mmCIF file of C-alpha atoms in Angstrom:
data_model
loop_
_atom_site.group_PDB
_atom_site.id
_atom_site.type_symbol
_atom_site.label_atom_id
_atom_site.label_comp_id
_atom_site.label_asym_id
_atom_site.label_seq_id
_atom_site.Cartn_x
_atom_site.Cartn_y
_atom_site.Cartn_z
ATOM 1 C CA UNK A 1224 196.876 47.062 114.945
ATOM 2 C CA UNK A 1225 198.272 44.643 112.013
ATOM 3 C CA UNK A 1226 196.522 44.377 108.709
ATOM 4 C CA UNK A 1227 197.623 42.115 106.078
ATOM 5 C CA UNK A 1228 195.445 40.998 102.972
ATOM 6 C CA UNK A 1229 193.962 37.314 102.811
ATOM 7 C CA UNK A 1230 192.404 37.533 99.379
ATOM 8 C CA UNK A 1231 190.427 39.310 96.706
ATOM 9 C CA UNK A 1232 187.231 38.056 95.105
ATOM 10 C CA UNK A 1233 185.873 39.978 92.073
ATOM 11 C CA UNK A 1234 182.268 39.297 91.106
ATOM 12 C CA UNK A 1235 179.111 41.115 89.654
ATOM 13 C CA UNK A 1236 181.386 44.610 88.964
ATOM 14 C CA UNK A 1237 182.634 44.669 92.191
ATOM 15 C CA UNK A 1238 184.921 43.565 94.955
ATOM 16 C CA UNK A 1239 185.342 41.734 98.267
ATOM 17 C CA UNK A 1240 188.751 41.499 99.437
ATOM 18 C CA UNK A 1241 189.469 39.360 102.870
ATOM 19 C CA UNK A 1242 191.950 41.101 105.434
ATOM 20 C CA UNK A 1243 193.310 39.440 108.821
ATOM 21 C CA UNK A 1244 193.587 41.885 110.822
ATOM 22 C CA UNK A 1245 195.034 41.517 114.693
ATOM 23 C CA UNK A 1246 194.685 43.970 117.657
ATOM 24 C CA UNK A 1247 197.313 43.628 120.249
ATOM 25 C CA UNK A 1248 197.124 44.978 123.871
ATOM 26 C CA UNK A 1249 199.645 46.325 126.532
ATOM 27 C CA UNK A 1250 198.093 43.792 128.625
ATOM 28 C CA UNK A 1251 199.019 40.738 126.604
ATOM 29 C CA UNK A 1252 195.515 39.988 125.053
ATOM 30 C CA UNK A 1253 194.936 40.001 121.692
ATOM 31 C CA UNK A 1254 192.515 39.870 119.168
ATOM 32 C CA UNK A 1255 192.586 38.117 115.464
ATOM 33 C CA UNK A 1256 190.143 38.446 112.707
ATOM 34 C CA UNK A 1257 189.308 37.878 109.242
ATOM 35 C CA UNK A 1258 187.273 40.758 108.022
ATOM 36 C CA UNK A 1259 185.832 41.224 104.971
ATOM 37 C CA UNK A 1260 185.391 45.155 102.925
ATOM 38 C CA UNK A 1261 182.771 44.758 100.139
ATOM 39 C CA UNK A 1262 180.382 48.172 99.248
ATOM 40 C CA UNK A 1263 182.579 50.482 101.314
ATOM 41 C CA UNK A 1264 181.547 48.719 104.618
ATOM 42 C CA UNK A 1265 183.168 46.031 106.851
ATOM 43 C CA UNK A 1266 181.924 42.328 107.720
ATOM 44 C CA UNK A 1267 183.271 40.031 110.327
ATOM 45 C CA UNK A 1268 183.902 36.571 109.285
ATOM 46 C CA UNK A 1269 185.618 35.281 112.142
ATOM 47 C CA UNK A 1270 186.973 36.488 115.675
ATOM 48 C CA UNK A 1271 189.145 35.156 117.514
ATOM 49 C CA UNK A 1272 190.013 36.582 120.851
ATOM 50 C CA UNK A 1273 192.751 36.125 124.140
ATOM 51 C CA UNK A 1274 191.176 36.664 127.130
ATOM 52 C CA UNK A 1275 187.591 36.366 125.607
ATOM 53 C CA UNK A 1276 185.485 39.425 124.663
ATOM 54 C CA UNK A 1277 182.124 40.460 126.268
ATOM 55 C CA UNK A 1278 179.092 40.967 124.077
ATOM 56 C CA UNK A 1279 179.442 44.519 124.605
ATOM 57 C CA UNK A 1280 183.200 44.335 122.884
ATOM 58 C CA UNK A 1281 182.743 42.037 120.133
ATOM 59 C CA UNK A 1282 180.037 44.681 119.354
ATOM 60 C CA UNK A 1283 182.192 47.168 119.162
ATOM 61 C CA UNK A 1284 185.261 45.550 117.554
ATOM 62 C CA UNK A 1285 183.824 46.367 113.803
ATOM 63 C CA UNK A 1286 183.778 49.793 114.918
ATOM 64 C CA UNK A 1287 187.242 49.596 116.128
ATOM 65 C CA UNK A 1288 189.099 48.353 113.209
ATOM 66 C CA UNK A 1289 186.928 49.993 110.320
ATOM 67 C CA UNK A 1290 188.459 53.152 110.222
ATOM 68 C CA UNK A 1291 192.267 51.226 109.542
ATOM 69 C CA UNK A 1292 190.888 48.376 107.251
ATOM 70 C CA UNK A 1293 189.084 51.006 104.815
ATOM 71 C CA UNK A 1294 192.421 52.916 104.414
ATOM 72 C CA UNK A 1295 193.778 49.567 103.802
ATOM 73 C CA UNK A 1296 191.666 49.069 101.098
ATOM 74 C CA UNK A 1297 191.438 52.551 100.267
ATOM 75 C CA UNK A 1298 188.650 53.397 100.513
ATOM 76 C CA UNK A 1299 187.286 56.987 100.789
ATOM 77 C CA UNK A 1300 185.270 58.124 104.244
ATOM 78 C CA UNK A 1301 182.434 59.543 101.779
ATOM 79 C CA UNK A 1302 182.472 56.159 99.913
ATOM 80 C CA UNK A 1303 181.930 54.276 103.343
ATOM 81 C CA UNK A 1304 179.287 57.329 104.445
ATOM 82 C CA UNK A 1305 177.307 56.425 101.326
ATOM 83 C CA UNK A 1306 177.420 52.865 101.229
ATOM 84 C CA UNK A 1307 176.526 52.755 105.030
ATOM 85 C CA UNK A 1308 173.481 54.468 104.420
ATOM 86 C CA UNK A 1309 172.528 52.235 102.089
ATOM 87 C CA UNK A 1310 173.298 48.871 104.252
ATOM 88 C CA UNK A 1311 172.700 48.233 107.509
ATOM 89 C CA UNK A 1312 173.214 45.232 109.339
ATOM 90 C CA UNK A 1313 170.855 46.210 112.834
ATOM 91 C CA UNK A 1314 167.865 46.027 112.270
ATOM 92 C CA UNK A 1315 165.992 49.511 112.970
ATOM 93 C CA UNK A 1316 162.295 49.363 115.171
ATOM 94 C CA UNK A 1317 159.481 49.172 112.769
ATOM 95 C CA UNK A 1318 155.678 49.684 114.006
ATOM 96 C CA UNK A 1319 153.440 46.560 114.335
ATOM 97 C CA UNK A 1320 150.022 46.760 113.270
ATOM 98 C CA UNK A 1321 148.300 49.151 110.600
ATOM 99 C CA UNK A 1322 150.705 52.186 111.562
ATOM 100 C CA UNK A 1323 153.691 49.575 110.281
ATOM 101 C CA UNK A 1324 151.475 48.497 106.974
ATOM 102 C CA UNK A 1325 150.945 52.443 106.551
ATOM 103 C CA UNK A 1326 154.668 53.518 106.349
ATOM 104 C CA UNK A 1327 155.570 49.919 104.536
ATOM 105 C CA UNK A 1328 152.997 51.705 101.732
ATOM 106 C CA UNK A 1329 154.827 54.905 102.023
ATOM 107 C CA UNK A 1330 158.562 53.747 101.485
ATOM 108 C CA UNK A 1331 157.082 51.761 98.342
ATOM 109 C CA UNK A 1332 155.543 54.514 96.701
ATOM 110 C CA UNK A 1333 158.397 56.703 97.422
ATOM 111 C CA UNK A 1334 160.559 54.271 95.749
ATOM 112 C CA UNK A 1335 158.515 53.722 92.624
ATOM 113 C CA UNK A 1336 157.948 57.720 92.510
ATOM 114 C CA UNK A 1337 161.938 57.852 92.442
ATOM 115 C CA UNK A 1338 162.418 55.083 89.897
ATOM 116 C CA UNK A 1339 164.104 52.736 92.267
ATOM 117 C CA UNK A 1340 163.032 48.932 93.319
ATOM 118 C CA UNK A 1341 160.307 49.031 95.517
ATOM 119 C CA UNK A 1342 160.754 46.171 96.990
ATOM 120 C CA UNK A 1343 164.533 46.817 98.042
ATOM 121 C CA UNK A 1344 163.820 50.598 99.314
ATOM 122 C CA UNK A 1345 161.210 48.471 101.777
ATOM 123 C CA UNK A 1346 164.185 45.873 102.831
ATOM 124 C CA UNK A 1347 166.138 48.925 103.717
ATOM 125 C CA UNK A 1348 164.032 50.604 105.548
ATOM 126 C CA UNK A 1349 162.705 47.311 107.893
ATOM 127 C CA UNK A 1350 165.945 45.372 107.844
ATOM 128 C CA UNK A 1351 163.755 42.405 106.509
ATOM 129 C CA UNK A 1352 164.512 40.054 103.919
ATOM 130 C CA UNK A 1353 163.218 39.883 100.489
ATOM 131 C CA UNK A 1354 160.701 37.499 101.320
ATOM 132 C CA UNK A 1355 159.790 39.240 105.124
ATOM 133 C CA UNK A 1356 159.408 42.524 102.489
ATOM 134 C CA UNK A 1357 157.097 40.830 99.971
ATOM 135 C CA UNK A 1358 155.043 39.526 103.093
ATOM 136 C CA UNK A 1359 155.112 42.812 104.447
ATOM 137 C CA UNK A 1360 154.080 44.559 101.529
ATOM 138 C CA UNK A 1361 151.442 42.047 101.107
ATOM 139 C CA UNK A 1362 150.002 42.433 103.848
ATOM 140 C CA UNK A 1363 149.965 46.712 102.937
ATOM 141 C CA UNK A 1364 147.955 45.390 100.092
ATOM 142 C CA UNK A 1365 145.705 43.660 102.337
ATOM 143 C CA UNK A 1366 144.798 46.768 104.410
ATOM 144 C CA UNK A 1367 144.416 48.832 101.424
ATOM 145 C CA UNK A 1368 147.224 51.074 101.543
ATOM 146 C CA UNK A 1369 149.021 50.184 98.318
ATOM 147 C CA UNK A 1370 147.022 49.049 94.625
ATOM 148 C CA UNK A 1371 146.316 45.491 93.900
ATOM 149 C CA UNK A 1372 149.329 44.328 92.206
ATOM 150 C CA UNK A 1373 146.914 42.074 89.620
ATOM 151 C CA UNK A 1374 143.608 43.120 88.571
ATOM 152 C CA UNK A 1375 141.289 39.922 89.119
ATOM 153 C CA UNK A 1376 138.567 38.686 86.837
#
């Protein structure tokens, strides 16, 4: 495997830096990407690949060349631990209904209780967007499970 640096791009404190990084088989078939390291994790931009990869494999490739491109960058395995428990890109199974409404109320007073955004600690825990979240916790509102955010008159 072949790293080599692209470019860095410093904004809001930290630091996204742009690697292309190639993976080259006894076989003959390669693979070339440009990956990107932000927050201790690792983000494909673009993938380019000789024979094609399956699903399956192109799954797996961030997997494959994380370990490498972090020490590129060098970045520490517990700085990558932490960060990926804070971000994650699948999104995990969340209950439908008033069970999912009930534990959308729980992770929101669980943040507030330990003085951290709310409305980000129920992003991370559904995947969702900020918007999905807001609709989400909305709709917690709705049932009953969390205060009215506004008293009405």
């Amino acid at each position: 495997m072949s790293v080599w640096p692209a470019w860095k791009v410093r904004e809001d404190g930290g630091t996204m830096a742009w690697f292309h990084v190639r993976l080259a088989f006894a076989d003959g078939a390669r693979v070339d990407t440009l990956a990107v390291v932000a927050g201790g994790g690792v983000s494909l931009e673009d993938v380019r690949a000789q024979p094609a990869l399956s699903l399956e494999d192109l799954g797996a490739l961030a997997g494959w060349i994380e370990g490498p491109l972090l020490e590129a960058c060098g970045v520490t395995p517990a700085a990558a631990a932490a960060a990926e428990q804070l971000v994650s890109r699948a999104r995990p199974a969340w209950p439908r209904g008033m069970e999912g409404r009930r534990l959308i109320a729980q992770e929101y007073r669980a943040a507030q209780e330990d003085g951290v955004d709310p409305v980000l600690a129920v992003m991370c825990a559904t995947g969702r967007s900020r918007r999905k979240s807001l609709r989400l916790i909305s709709q917690a509102r709705d049932a009953g499970f969390l205060t009215p955010r506004h008293a009405r008159r």
